Amino acid sequence: MTSLPLTPVNLDAPARRAAMPPRHLADLDLAGRQALVAELGEPRFRARQVSTHYFGRLVRDSGQMTDLPAAAREKLTDRLLPTLLTPVRELTCDDGATHKALWRLHDGSLVESVLMGYPDRVTACLSSQAGCGMACPFCATGQAGLTRNLSTAEIVDQAVYLAGVAASGAVAGSPPRLSRVVFMGMGEPLANYNRVVAAIRRLVAPAPEGLGLSQRHITVSTVGLVPAIRRLASEDLSVTLALSLHAPDDGLRDELVPVNQRWKVSEVLEAAWEYAARTGRRVSIEYAMIKDVNDQPWRADLLGRLLAGKLAHVNLIPLNPTPGSRWDASPKPVEREFVRRLRDAGVSTTVRDTRGREIDGACGQLAAAEGDEIVAPGAP
Ligand code: SAH
């Protein structure tokens, strides 16, 4: 392989506080919303009414909230449901089964989310930060650096919007209900820990407090911030942890996932096994297959030895193209051999589909560029 310069990673880059958006009901639990409503001089039960519209009916337009007195509607929606995400563009591919949304935030930052429909489920892939500070060289989001953390409500609102898309029946061939969330969009979720965990609490709380998703159907994907993995294991949550490993050896992982310079493969796997033990949940090991970089048979064998007997599942991701990238996906026979060796070692392994590739909506392709020249695939 070609030798790469090591990219320094700055984990402590501060998010600009001033840029955070207005408070929204999804930032608060039900008690917090009731307190806010009381401050507005309204009866506390209005918090539940507005929450039912937002989380239960996926309605955010005050005109549709006819159970609220007309005089109070605007005041309540202005304070509880300020606009956080303005749609800039929506693209569809895979015959209507994949939708990518580009949003503008109140400070002009751009983020993306992706909705993927399958015959039995609908999955939303959410962003947790505008940009990303982790600098993985094969990921488009990593190239531009971190702009800022998203607020809890900016994260939750992506899911609520996409739940509305699903409910409208727009996801071809899928049930009209959002059932899963993966934190695999832009950003490193565990670098925005408190807001991401609060967002998960909203996503799993039953309506009207939250969206009522199952904890088991939420996946947090991380480059491997070891203290944050440990902290997540100690929350009373049993979400699935996905670890972006991409190399079984420190020499290569230091380059592909620069945070490895701080926490080594052995440390991050130890934290992952601790997570599995605490939650009883199988950890998903993510591994992008990069031609002649990390796809050698000996690396499959080494990975197999690291994972054998552990509560782990390997998800191989054919490398998705990113602008200016010097790397390609591994050829299919190489990928098959990699799978075979892992399975021979007793490690459960699957290859992820490349959903959303045509609309740059696949793993690692989210870069939130606003380009007028981009049109939906299939458009005339
Ligand atoms: N920061 C988190 C979540 C975002 S990325 C993380 O790294 O886990 C979601 C997954 O897509 C990660 O496993 C990431 O490594 C992978 N990915 C990034 N760029 C990719 C690319 N070009 N092709 C395939 N997978 C990629």
mmCIF file of C-alpha atoms and ligand atoms in Angstrom:
data_model
loop_
_atom_site.group_PDB
_atom_site.id
_atom_site.type_symbol
_atom_site.label_atom_id
_atom_site.label_comp_id
_atom_site.label_asym_id
_atom_site.label_seq_id
_atom_site.Cartn_x
_atom_site.Cartn_y
_atom_site.Cartn_z
ATOM 1 C CA MET A 1 0.000 0.000 0.000
ATOM 2 C CA THR A 2 1.000 3.610 -0.311
ATOM 3 C CA SER A 3 2.222 5.180 2.860
ATOM 4 C CA LEU A 4 0.023 7.938 4.205
ATOM 5 C CA PRO A 5 0.877 10.939 6.290
ATOM 6 C CA LEU A 6 -0.502 10.546 9.800
ATOM 7 C CA THR A 7 -3.314 12.999 10.326
ATOM 8 C CA PRO A 8 -3.251 14.649 13.728
ATOM 9 C CA VAL A 9 -6.582 14.463 15.483
ATOM 10 C CA ASN A 10 -7.792 17.148 17.814
ATOM 11 C CA LEU A 11 -10.449 15.678 20.048
ATOM 12 C CA ASP A 12 -10.795 18.764 22.131
ATOM 13 C CA ALA A 13 -11.751 21.187 19.368
ATOM 14 C CA PRO A 14 -14.434 23.305 21.016
ATOM 15 C CA ALA A 15 -17.822 23.602 19.371
ATOM 16 C CA ARG A 16 -18.748 27.255 18.974
ATOM 17 C CA ARG A 17 -21.310 27.834 21.689
ATOM 18 C CA ALA A 18 -22.799 30.920 20.152
ATOM 19 C CA ALA A 19 -23.942 28.952 17.136
ATOM 20 C CA MET A 20 -26.283 26.650 19.033
ATOM 21 C CA PRO A 21 -29.929 26.818 17.928
ATOM 22 C CA PRO A 22 -32.970 27.966 19.931
ATOM 23 C CA ARG A 23 -34.364 25.564 22.499
ATOM 24 C CA HIS A 24 -36.991 23.168 21.197
ATOM 25 C CA LEU A 25 -39.331 20.752 22.936
ATOM 26 C CA ALA A 26 -37.190 17.820 21.824
ATOM 27 C CA ASP A 27 -34.345 19.247 23.943
ATOM 28 C CA LEU A 28 -36.478 18.703 27.048
ATOM 29 C CA ASP A 29 -38.176 15.787 28.718
ATOM 30 C CA LEU A 30 -41.886 16.088 29.414
ATOM 31 C CA ALA A 31 -41.354 17.692 32.826
ATOM 32 C CA GLY A 32 -39.055 20.299 31.256
ATOM 33 C CA ARG A 33 -41.652 21.067 28.602
ATOM 34 C CA GLN A 34 -44.324 21.466 31.262
ATOM 35 C CA ALA A 35 -42.140 23.937 33.123
ATOM 36 C CA LEU A 36 -41.562 25.902 29.918
ATOM 37 C CA VAL A 37 -45.259 25.985 29.114
ATOM 38 C CA ALA A 38 -45.993 27.213 32.632
ATOM 39 C CA GLU A 39 -43.437 30.018 32.122
ATOM 40 C CA LEU A 40 -45.455 31.034 29.092
ATOM 41 C CA GLY A 41 -48.528 31.340 31.315
ATOM 42 C CA GLU A 42 -50.258 28.315 29.799
ATOM 43 C CA PRO A 43 -51.640 25.282 31.609
ATOM 44 C CA ARG A 44 -49.070 22.503 31.935
ATOM 45 C CA PHE A 45 -51.149 19.998 29.977
ATOM 46 C CA ARG A 46 -50.448 21.997 26.830
ATOM 47 C CA ALA A 47 -46.949 20.472 26.877
ATOM 48 C CA ARG A 48 -48.472 17.052 26.391
ATOM 49 C CA GLN A 49 -50.790 18.325 23.653
ATOM 50 C CA VAL A 50 -47.982 19.901 21.617
ATOM 51 C CA SER A 51 -45.790 16.845 22.219
ATOM 52 C CA THR A 52 -48.550 14.582 20.930
ATOM 53 C CA HIS A 53 -48.711 16.589 17.713
ATOM 54 C CA TYR A 54 -44.964 16.518 17.234
ATOM 55 C CA PHE A 55 -44.001 12.997 18.310
ATOM 56 C CA GLY A 56 -47.305 11.177 18.017
ATOM 57 C CA ARG A 57 -48.780 12.667 14.852
ATOM 58 C CA LEU A 58 -45.561 14.068 13.322
ATOM 59 C CA VAL A 59 -47.311 17.415 12.927
ATOM 60 C CA ARG A 60 -45.450 20.693 13.475
ATOM 61 C CA ASP A 61 -47.753 23.153 11.751
ATOM 62 C CA SER A 62 -49.748 25.193 14.284
ATOM 63 C CA GLY A 63 -52.694 25.385 11.861
ATOM 64 C CA GLN A 64 -53.255 21.662 12.354
ATOM 65 C CA MET A 65 -53.290 21.869 16.158
ATOM 66 C CA THR A 66 -56.985 22.545 16.437
ATOM 67 C CA ASP A 67 -57.212 21.254 19.997
ATOM 68 C CA LEU A 68 -55.178 24.275 21.141
ATOM 69 C CA PRO A 69 -56.950 27.598 21.629
ATOM 70 C CA ALA A 70 -56.291 29.727 18.543
ATOM 71 C CA ALA A 71 -54.846 32.544 20.659
ATOM 72 C CA ALA A 72 -52.196 30.261 22.209
ATOM 73 C CA ARG A 73 -51.206 28.215 19.170
ATOM 74 C CA GLU A 74 -48.568 30.487 17.708
ATOM 75 C CA LYS A 75 -47.062 31.354 21.048
ATOM 76 C CA LEU A 76 -46.733 27.671 21.906
ATOM 77 C CA THR A 77 -45.347 26.566 18.562
ATOM 78 C CA ASP A 78 -42.942 29.539 18.366
ATOM 79 C CA ARG A 79 -41.466 28.612 21.734
ATOM 80 C CA LEU A 80 -41.728 24.821 21.631
ATOM 81 C CA LEU A 81 -41.237 24.085 17.949
ATOM 82 C CA PRO A 82 -38.885 26.692 16.464
ATOM 83 C CA THR A 83 -37.698 25.726 12.986
ATOM 84 C CA LEU A 84 -34.381 23.931 13.366
ATOM 85 C CA LEU A 85 -33.965 22.216 10.011
ATOM 86 C CA THR A 86 -34.812 23.903 6.731
ATOM 87 C CA PRO A 87 -34.912 21.441 3.858
ATOM 88 C CA VAL A 88 -32.522 22.431 1.085
ATOM 89 C CA ARG A 89 -32.753 19.398 -1.132
ATOM 90 C CA GLU A 90 -34.127 15.886 -1.118
ATOM 91 C CA LEU A 91 -32.787 13.170 -3.380
ATOM 92 C CA THR A 92 -34.175 9.711 -3.983
ATOM 93 C CA CYS A 93 -32.629 6.565 -5.445
ATOM 94 C CA ASP A 94 -32.880 2.764 -5.281
ATOM 95 C CA ASP A 95 -36.353 3.026 -6.885
ATOM 96 C CA GLY A 96 -37.683 5.217 -4.112
ATOM 97 C CA ALA A 97 -36.370 3.083 -1.255
ATOM 98 C CA THR A 98 -33.558 5.510 -0.285
ATOM 99 C CA HIS A 99 -34.054 9.207 0.434
ATOM 100 C CA LYS A 100 -31.343 11.683 1.329
ATOM 101 C CA ALA A 101 -32.247 15.020 2.879
ATOM 102 C CA LEU A 102 -29.934 18.034 3.050
ATOM 103 C CA TRP A 103 -30.823 20.515 5.787
ATOM 104 C CA ARG A 104 -29.713 24.030 6.555
ATOM 105 C CA LEU A 105 -29.431 24.784 10.264
ATOM 106 C CA HIS A 106 -30.220 28.163 11.808
ATOM 107 C CA ASP A 107 -26.590 29.294 11.560
ATOM 108 C CA GLY A 108 -26.207 28.214 7.933
ATOM 109 C CA SER A 109 -24.436 24.909 8.681
ATOM 110 C CA LEU A 110 -25.489 22.063 6.424
ATOM 111 C CA VAL A 111 -26.158 18.483 7.497
ATOM 112 C CA GLU A 112 -27.595 15.421 5.840
ATOM 113 C CA SER A 113 -29.742 12.483 6.867
ATOM 114 C CA VAL A 114 -30.683 9.353 4.961
ATOM 115 C CA LEU A 115 -33.827 7.218 5.098
ATOM 116 C CA MET A 116 -33.553 3.610 3.901
ATOM 117 C CA GLY A 117 -36.533 1.359 3.318
ATOM 118 C CA TYR A 118 -36.446 -2.433 3.413
ATOM 119 C CA PRO A 119 -39.362 -4.866 3.111
ATOM 120 C CA ASP A 120 -39.641 -5.260 6.890
ATOM 121 C CA ARG A 121 -38.239 -2.010 8.278
ATOM 122 C CA VAL A 122 -37.359 1.619 7.687
ATOM 123 C CA THR A 123 -34.037 2.960 8.997
ATOM 124 C CA ALA A 124 -33.022 6.587 9.481
ATOM 125 C CA CYS A 125 -29.313 7.419 9.366
ATOM 126 C CA LEU A 126 -28.818 10.585 11.433
ATOM 127 C CA SER A 127 -26.078 13.169 11.739
ATOM 128 C CA SER A 128 -24.797 14.078 15.208
ATOM 129 C CA GLN A 129 -22.439 16.910 14.229
ATOM 130 C CA ALA A 130 -22.081 19.388 11.378
ATOM 131 C CA GLY A 131 -18.873 18.053 9.875
ATOM 132 C CA CYS A 132 -16.573 15.797 11.873
ATOM 133 C CA GLY A 133 -13.260 16.227 13.659
ATOM 134 C CA MET A 134 -12.057 12.631 13.422
ATOM 135 C CA ALA A 135 -10.248 13.085 10.078
ATOM 136 C CA CYS A 136 -10.588 9.535 8.726
ATOM 137 C CA PRO A 137 -8.992 9.960 5.284
ATOM 138 C CA PHE A 138 -11.436 7.714 3.388
ATOM 139 C CA CYS A 139 -14.572 9.487 4.672
ATOM 140 C CA ALA A 140 -15.956 12.562 2.911
ATOM 141 C CA THR A 141 -17.331 14.079 6.124
ATOM 142 C CA GLY A 142 -13.926 13.870 7.776
ATOM 143 C CA GLN A 143 -12.287 15.972 5.086
ATOM 144 C CA ALA A 144 -13.891 19.300 5.963
ATOM 145 C CA GLY A 145 -13.389 19.126 9.731
ATOM 146 C CA LEU A 146 -15.857 19.875 12.503
ATOM 147 C CA THR A 147 -18.178 22.866 12.298
ATOM 148 C CA ARG A 148 -20.140 22.250 15.487
ATOM 149 C CA ASN A 149 -22.086 19.780 17.569
ATOM 150 C CA LEU A 150 -25.780 19.436 16.808
ATOM 151 C CA SER A 151 -28.212 20.123 19.609
ATOM 152 C CA THR A 152 -30.341 17.300 20.987
ATOM 153 C CA ALA A 153 -33.383 18.622 19.144
ATOM 154 C CA GLU A 154 -31.484 19.058 15.870
ATOM 155 C CA ILE A 155 -30.692 15.351 16.060
ATOM 156 C CA VAL A 156 -34.186 14.271 17.089
ATOM 157 C CA ASP A 157 -35.853 16.521 14.519
ATOM 158 C CA GLN A 158 -34.085 14.670 11.687
ATOM 159 C CA ALA A 159 -35.739 11.465 12.889
ATOM 160 C CA VAL A 160 -39.135 13.121 13.292
ATOM 161 C CA TYR A 161 -38.957 14.551 9.764
ATOM 162 C CA LEU A 162 -37.927 11.209 8.333
ATOM 163 C CA ALA A 163 -40.635 9.425 10.325
ATOM 164 C CA GLY A 164 -43.022 11.796 8.539
ATOM 165 C CA VAL A 165 -41.573 10.829 5.155
ATOM 166 C CA ALA A 166 -42.033 7.156 6.049
ATOM 167 C CA ALA A 167 -45.580 7.763 7.322
ATOM 168 C CA SER A 168 -46.497 9.464 4.049
ATOM 169 C CA GLY A 169 -45.857 6.149 2.294
ATOM 170 C CA ALA A 170 -43.046 7.670 0.223
ATOM 171 C CA VAL A 171 -40.584 4.844 0.954
ATOM 172 C CA ALA A 172 -41.267 2.346 -1.801
ATOM 173 C CA GLY A 173 -41.860 -1.241 -0.723
ATOM 174 C CA SER A 174 -41.568 -0.607 3.026
ATOM 175 C CA PRO A 175 -43.873 -0.316 6.013
ATOM 176 C CA PRO A 176 -45.002 3.288 6.618
ATOM 177 C CA ARG A 177 -43.255 3.554 9.949
ATOM 178 C CA LEU A 178 -39.758 4.496 11.004
ATOM 179 C CA SER A 179 -38.447 1.586 13.049
ATOM 180 C CA ARG A 180 -34.673 2.019 13.348
ATOM 181 C CA VAL A 181 -32.119 4.750 13.819
ATOM 182 C CA VAL A 182 -28.406 4.514 13.141
ATOM 183 C CA PHE A 183 -25.960 7.250 14.137
ATOM 184 C CA MET A 184 -23.941 6.763 10.988
ATOM 185 C CA GLY A 185 -24.500 10.095 9.285
ATOM 186 C CA MET A 186 -22.186 13.053 9.644
ATOM 187 C CA GLY A 187 -20.159 13.382 12.798
ATOM 188 C CA GLU A 188 -18.779 11.321 15.647
ATOM 189 C CA PRO A 189 -21.724 10.707 17.986
ATOM 190 C CA LEU A 190 -19.613 9.988 21.050
ATOM 191 C CA ALA A 191 -17.785 13.317 20.616
ATOM 192 C CA ASN A 192 -21.186 14.976 21.205
ATOM 193 C CA TYR A 193 -21.973 12.600 24.029
ATOM 194 C CA ASN A 194 -24.527 14.365 26.224
ATOM 195 C CA ARG A 195 -26.686 15.582 23.355
ATOM 196 C CA VAL A 196 -26.594 12.252 21.567
ATOM 197 C CA VAL A 197 -27.585 10.353 24.710
ATOM 198 C CA ALA A 198 -30.399 12.855 25.371
ATOM 199 C CA ALA A 199 -31.511 12.417 21.745
ATOM 200 C CA ILE A 200 -31.574 8.634 22.211
ATOM 201 C CA ARG A 201 -33.723 9.092 25.312
ATOM 202 C CA ARG A 202 -36.207 11.123 23.275
ATOM 203 C CA LEU A 203 -36.183 8.595 20.436
ATOM 204 C CA VAL A 204 -37.000 5.693 22.744
ATOM 205 C CA ALA A 205 -39.452 7.401 25.107
ATOM 206 C CA PRO A 206 -43.032 6.419 24.286
ATOM 207 C CA ALA A 207 -45.196 9.111 22.651
ATOM 208 C CA PRO A 208 -45.945 11.826 23.535
ATOM 209 C CA GLU A 209 -42.657 12.177 25.400
ATOM 210 C CA GLY A 210 -40.721 10.739 22.472
ATOM 211 C CA LEU A 211 -40.826 8.752 19.274
ATOM 212 C CA GLY A 212 -41.297 5.331 20.884
ATOM 213 C CA LEU A 213 -38.531 3.443 19.072
ATOM 214 C CA SER A 214 -37.056 0.324 20.619
ATOM 215 C CA GLN A 215 -33.620 0.737 22.240
ATOM 216 C CA ARG A 216 -32.448 -2.382 20.473
ATOM 217 C CA HIS A 217 -33.243 -0.725 17.168
ATOM 218 C CA ILE A 218 -30.850 2.149 17.725
ATOM 219 C CA THR A 219 -27.195 1.867 16.725
ATOM 220 C CA VAL A 220 -24.437 4.253 17.772
ATOM 221 C CA SER A 221 -21.411 4.049 15.506
ATOM 222 C CA THR A 222 -18.067 5.317 16.790
ATOM 223 C CA VAL A 223 -14.442 5.626 15.746
ATOM 224 C CA GLY A 224 -13.665 4.294 19.221
ATOM 225 C CA LEU A 225 -13.558 6.994 21.894
ATOM 226 C CA VAL A 226 -12.769 4.618 24.726
ATOM 227 C CA PRO A 227 -13.891 6.659 27.773
ATOM 228 C CA ALA A 228 -17.175 7.478 26.015
ATOM 229 C CA ILE A 229 -17.793 3.811 25.143
ATOM 230 C CA ARG A 230 -17.321 2.973 28.826
ATOM 231 C CA ARG A 231 -19.683 5.758 29.815
ATOM 232 C CA LEU A 232 -22.298 4.578 27.328
ATOM 233 C CA ALA A 233 -22.048 1.093 28.805
ATOM 234 C CA SER A 234 -22.974 2.527 32.186
ATOM 235 C CA GLU A 235 -26.143 4.275 30.954
ATOM 236 C CA ASP A 236 -29.366 2.378 31.415
ATOM 237 C CA LEU A 237 -29.663 1.983 27.663
ATOM 238 C CA SER A 238 -29.216 -1.115 25.549
ATOM 239 C CA VAL A 239 -28.501 0.386 22.177
ATOM 240 C CA THR A 240 -26.274 -1.397 19.697
ATOM 241 C CA LEU A 241 -22.666 -0.248 19.532
ATOM 242 C CA ALA A 242 -20.939 -0.232 16.158
ATOM 243 C CA LEU A 243 -17.172 0.167 16.204
ATOM 244 C CA SER A 244 -15.479 1.485 13.072
ATOM 245 C CA LEU A 245 -12.391 -0.684 13.221
ATOM 246 C CA HIS A 246 -11.224 -0.827 9.565
ATOM 247 C CA ALA A 247 -7.881 -2.418 10.470
ATOM 248 C CA PRO A 248 -6.862 -5.088 12.996
ATOM 249 C CA ASP A 249 -3.346 -3.698 13.464
ATOM 250 C CA ASP A 250 -2.272 -0.378 14.983
ATOM 251 C CA GLY A 251 0.131 0.489 12.176
ATOM 252 C CA LEU A 252 -2.657 0.724 9.611
ATOM 253 C CA ARG A 253 -5.413 1.855 11.968
ATOM 254 C CA ASP A 254 -3.319 4.836 13.062
ATOM 255 C CA GLU A 255 -3.661 6.024 9.454
ATOM 256 C CA LEU A 256 -7.223 5.003 8.608
ATOM 257 C CA VAL A 257 -8.791 6.037 11.911
ATOM 258 C CA PRO A 258 -6.413 8.655 13.350
ATOM 259 C CA VAL A 259 -7.993 8.520 16.814
ATOM 260 C CA ASN A 260 -6.231 5.157 17.064
ATOM 261 C CA GLN A 261 -3.121 7.177 17.847
ATOM 262 C CA ARG A 262 -4.790 7.872 21.193
ATOM 263 C CA TRP A 263 -6.608 4.562 21.862
ATOM 264 C CA LYS A 264 -5.095 1.446 20.340
ATOM 265 C CA VAL A 265 -6.885 -1.528 18.782
ATOM 266 C CA SER A 266 -6.481 -3.614 21.936
ATOM 267 C CA GLU A 267 -7.897 -0.840 24.148
ATOM 268 C CA VAL A 268 -10.852 -0.105 21.929
ATOM 269 C CA LEU A 269 -11.738 -3.779 21.586
ATOM 270 C CA GLU A 270 -11.493 -4.218 25.335
ATOM 271 C CA ALA A 271 -13.973 -1.350 25.778
ATOM 272 C CA ALA A 272 -16.224 -2.945 23.148
ATOM 273 C CA TRP A 273 -16.244 -6.298 24.970
ATOM 274 C CA GLU A 274 -17.009 -4.505 28.199
ATOM 275 C CA TYR A 275 -19.937 -2.837 26.411
ATOM 276 C CA ALA A 276 -21.137 -6.216 25.149
ATOM 277 C CA ALA A 277 -20.865 -7.741 28.625
ATOM 278 C CA ARG A 278 -22.704 -4.873 30.326
ATOM 279 C CA THR A 279 -25.546 -4.651 27.807
ATOM 280 C CA GLY A 280 -25.720 -8.207 26.481
ATOM 281 C CA ARG A 281 -25.711 -6.696 22.987
ATOM 282 C CA ARG A 282 -23.538 -7.959 20.191
ATOM 283 C CA VAL A 283 -21.066 -5.300 19.019
ATOM 284 C CA SER A 284 -21.004 -4.582 15.325
ATOM 285 C CA ILE A 285 -17.474 -4.267 13.915
ATOM 286 C CA GLU A 286 -17.452 -2.000 10.858
ATOM 287 C CA TYR A 287 -14.743 -2.620 8.288
ATOM 288 C CA ALA A 288 -14.613 -0.699 4.999
ATOM 289 C CA MET A 289 -12.975 -2.913 2.373
ATOM 290 C CA ILE A 290 -10.260 -0.812 0.723
ATOM 291 C CA LYS A 291 -8.400 -2.348 -2.201
ATOM 292 C CA ASP A 292 -4.796 -3.291 -1.367
ATOM 293 C CA VAL A 293 -4.970 -1.269 1.856
ATOM 294 C CA ASN A 294 -6.744 -3.363 4.498
ATOM 295 C CA ASP A 295 -8.119 -6.339 2.536
ATOM 296 C CA GLN A 296 -5.208 -8.807 2.655
ATOM 297 C CA PRO A 297 -5.880 -12.410 3.747
ATOM 298 C CA TRP A 298 -3.467 -12.043 6.678
ATOM 299 C CA ARG A 299 -5.498 -9.106 7.982
ATOM 300 C CA ALA A 300 -8.670 -11.193 7.757
ATOM 301 C CA ASP A 301 -6.926 -13.901 9.790
ATOM 302 C CA LEU A 302 -5.663 -11.395 12.354
ATOM 303 C CA LEU A 303 -9.140 -9.871 12.648
ATOM 304 C CA GLY A 304 -10.590 -13.365 13.020
ATOM 305 C CA ARG A 305 -8.222 -14.090 15.898
ATOM 306 C CA LEU A 306 -9.122 -10.821 17.643
ATOM 307 C CA LEU A 307 -12.857 -11.441 17.380
ATOM 308 C CA ALA A 308 -13.225 -15.214 17.713
ATOM 309 C CA GLY A 309 -15.381 -16.170 20.666
ATOM 310 C CA LYS A 310 -16.482 -12.583 21.286
ATOM 311 C CA LEU A 311 -19.999 -11.135 21.171
ATOM 312 C CA ALA A 312 -19.296 -9.517 17.802
ATOM 313 C CA HIS A 313 -20.552 -9.351 14.255
ATOM 314 C CA VAL A 314 -18.484 -8.030 11.364
ATOM 315 C CA ASN A 315 -20.089 -5.706 8.867
ATOM 316 C CA LEU A 316 -17.871 -5.338 5.827
ATOM 317 C CA ILE A 317 -18.626 -2.140 3.907
ATOM 318 C CA PRO A 318 -17.523 -2.007 0.274
ATOM 319 C CA LEU A 319 -15.619 1.306 0.177
ATOM 320 C CA ASN A 320 -17.850 4.013 -1.193
ATOM 321 C CA PRO A 321 -16.220 6.507 -3.517
ATOM 322 C CA THR A 322 -15.558 9.978 -2.111
ATOM 323 C CA PRO A 323 -14.357 13.045 -4.035
ATOM 324 C CA GLY A 324 -10.622 13.074 -4.667
ATOM 325 C CA SER A 325 -10.105 9.749 -2.917
ATOM 326 C CA ARG A 326 -7.143 7.723 -4.092
ATOM 327 C CA TRP A 327 -8.732 4.503 -2.897
ATOM 328 C CA ASP A 328 -11.036 1.932 -4.453
ATOM 329 C CA ALA A 329 -13.291 -0.754 -3.086
ATOM 330 C CA SER A 330 -11.798 -4.230 -2.885
ATOM 331 C CA PRO A 331 -12.603 -6.509 -5.827
ATOM 332 C CA LYS A 332 -15.456 -8.941 -5.114
ATOM 333 C CA PRO A 333 -13.237 -12.092 -5.065
ATOM 334 C CA VAL A 334 -10.972 -10.435 -2.476
ATOM 335 C CA GLU A 335 -14.030 -9.471 -0.424
ATOM 336 C CA ARG A 336 -15.369 -13.051 -0.637
ATOM 337 C CA GLU A 337 -12.043 -14.470 0.538
ATOM 338 C CA PHE A 338 -12.023 -12.009 3.464
ATOM 339 C CA VAL A 339 -15.531 -13.124 4.444
ATOM 340 C CA ARG A 340 -14.589 -16.784 4.103
ATOM 341 C CA ARG A 341 -11.572 -16.423 6.387
ATOM 342 C CA LEU A 342 -13.557 -14.574 9.044
ATOM 343 C CA ARG A 343 -16.320 -17.166 8.974
ATOM 344 C CA ASP A 344 -13.749 -19.969 9.147
ATOM 345 C CA ALA A 345 -12.482 -18.308 12.308
ATOM 346 C CA GLY A 346 -16.027 -18.566 13.693
ATOM 347 C CA VAL A 347 -16.837 -14.866 13.332
ATOM 348 C CA SER A 348 -20.277 -13.960 12.030
ATOM 349 C CA THR A 349 -19.810 -11.678 9.019
ATOM 350 C CA THR A 350 -22.007 -9.916 6.500
ATOM 351 C CA VAL A 351 -21.375 -7.451 3.685
ATOM 352 C CA ARG A 352 -23.385 -4.257 3.888
ATOM 353 C CA ASP A 353 -25.363 -3.110 0.888
ATOM 354 C CA THR A 354 -24.247 0.098 -0.763
ATOM 355 C CA ARG A 355 -27.514 1.955 -0.334
ATOM 356 C CA GLY A 356 -27.633 5.516 -1.522
ATOM 357 C CA ARG A 357 -24.383 5.463 -3.492
ATOM 358 C CA GLU A 358 -25.800 7.256 -6.524
ATOM 359 C CA ILE A 359 -26.902 10.195 -4.390
ATOM 360 C CA ASP A 360 -23.728 10.301 -2.275
ATOM 361 C CA GLY A 361 -25.862 9.081 0.584
ATOM 362 C CA ALA A 362 -23.890 5.959 1.397
ATOM 363 C CA CYS A 363 -21.488 5.493 4.326
ATOM 364 C CA GLY A 364 -18.734 8.071 4.276
ATOM 365 C CA GLN A 365 -20.188 10.063 1.405
ATOM 366 C CA LEU A 366 -22.070 12.678 3.399
ATOM 367 C CA ALA A 367 -20.368 15.995 2.873
ATOM 368 C CA ALA A 368 -23.306 18.402 2.804
ATOM 369 C CA ALA A 369 -22.206 20.357 -0.248
ATOM 370 C CA GLU A 370 -24.903 22.510 -1.697
ATOM 371 C CA GLY A 371 -24.612 22.187 -5.454
ATOM 372 C CA ASP A 372 -27.244 23.357 -7.908
ATOM 373 C CA GLU A 373 -25.925 21.022 -10.548
ATOM 374 C CA ILE A 374 -26.959 17.976 -8.549
ATOM 375 C CA VAL A 375 -30.232 16.444 -9.657
ATOM 376 C CA ALA A 376 -32.002 13.329 -8.549
ATOM 377 C CA PRO A 377 -30.810 10.261 -10.439
ATOM 378 C CA GLY A 378 -33.298 9.427 -13.137
ATOM 379 C CA ALA A 379 -34.385 13.033 -13.485
ATOM 380 C CA PRO A 380 -34.551 14.195 -17.114
HETATM 381 N N1 SAH B 1 -18.136 8.740 13.138
HETATM 382 C C1 SAH B 1 -18.877 7.508 13.239
HETATM 383 C C2 SAH B 1 -20.164 7.468 12.464
HETATM 384 C C3 SAH B 1 -20.171 7.940 11.030
HETATM 385 S S1 SAH B 1 -19.599 6.966 9.704
HETATM 386 C C4 SAH B 1 -17.998 6.342 12.860
HETATM 387 O O1 SAH B 1 -16.949 6.561 12.261
HETATM 388 O O2 SAH B 1 -18.330 5.212 13.171
HETATM 389 C C5 SAH B 1 -20.511 5.497 9.562
HETATM 390 C C6 SAH B 1 -19.653 4.362 8.995
HETATM 391 O O3 SAH B 1 -19.261 4.586 7.628
HETATM 392 C C7 SAH B 1 -18.364 4.201 9.775
HETATM 393 O O4 SAH B 1 -18.126 2.833 10.005
HETATM 394 C C8 SAH B 1 -17.356 4.765 8.801
HETATM 395 O O5 SAH B 1 -16.062 4.336 9.067
HETATM 396 C C9 SAH B 1 -17.890 4.279 7.476
HETATM 397 N N2 SAH B 1 -17.332 4.968 6.319
HETATM 398 C C10 SAH B 1 -16.795 6.194 6.271
HETATM 399 N N3 SAH B 1 -16.369 6.488 5.016
HETATM 400 C C11 SAH B 1 -16.652 5.406 4.262
HETATM 401 C C12 SAH B 1 -16.480 5.104 2.871
HETATM 402 N N4 SAH B 1 -15.941 5.988 2.031
HETATM 403 N N5 SAH B 1 -16.900 3.908 2.430
HETATM 404 C C13 SAH B 1 -17.466 3.027 3.279
HETATM 405 N N6 SAH B 1 -17.668 3.263 4.589
HETATM 406 C C14 SAH B 1 -17.261 4.430 5.079
#
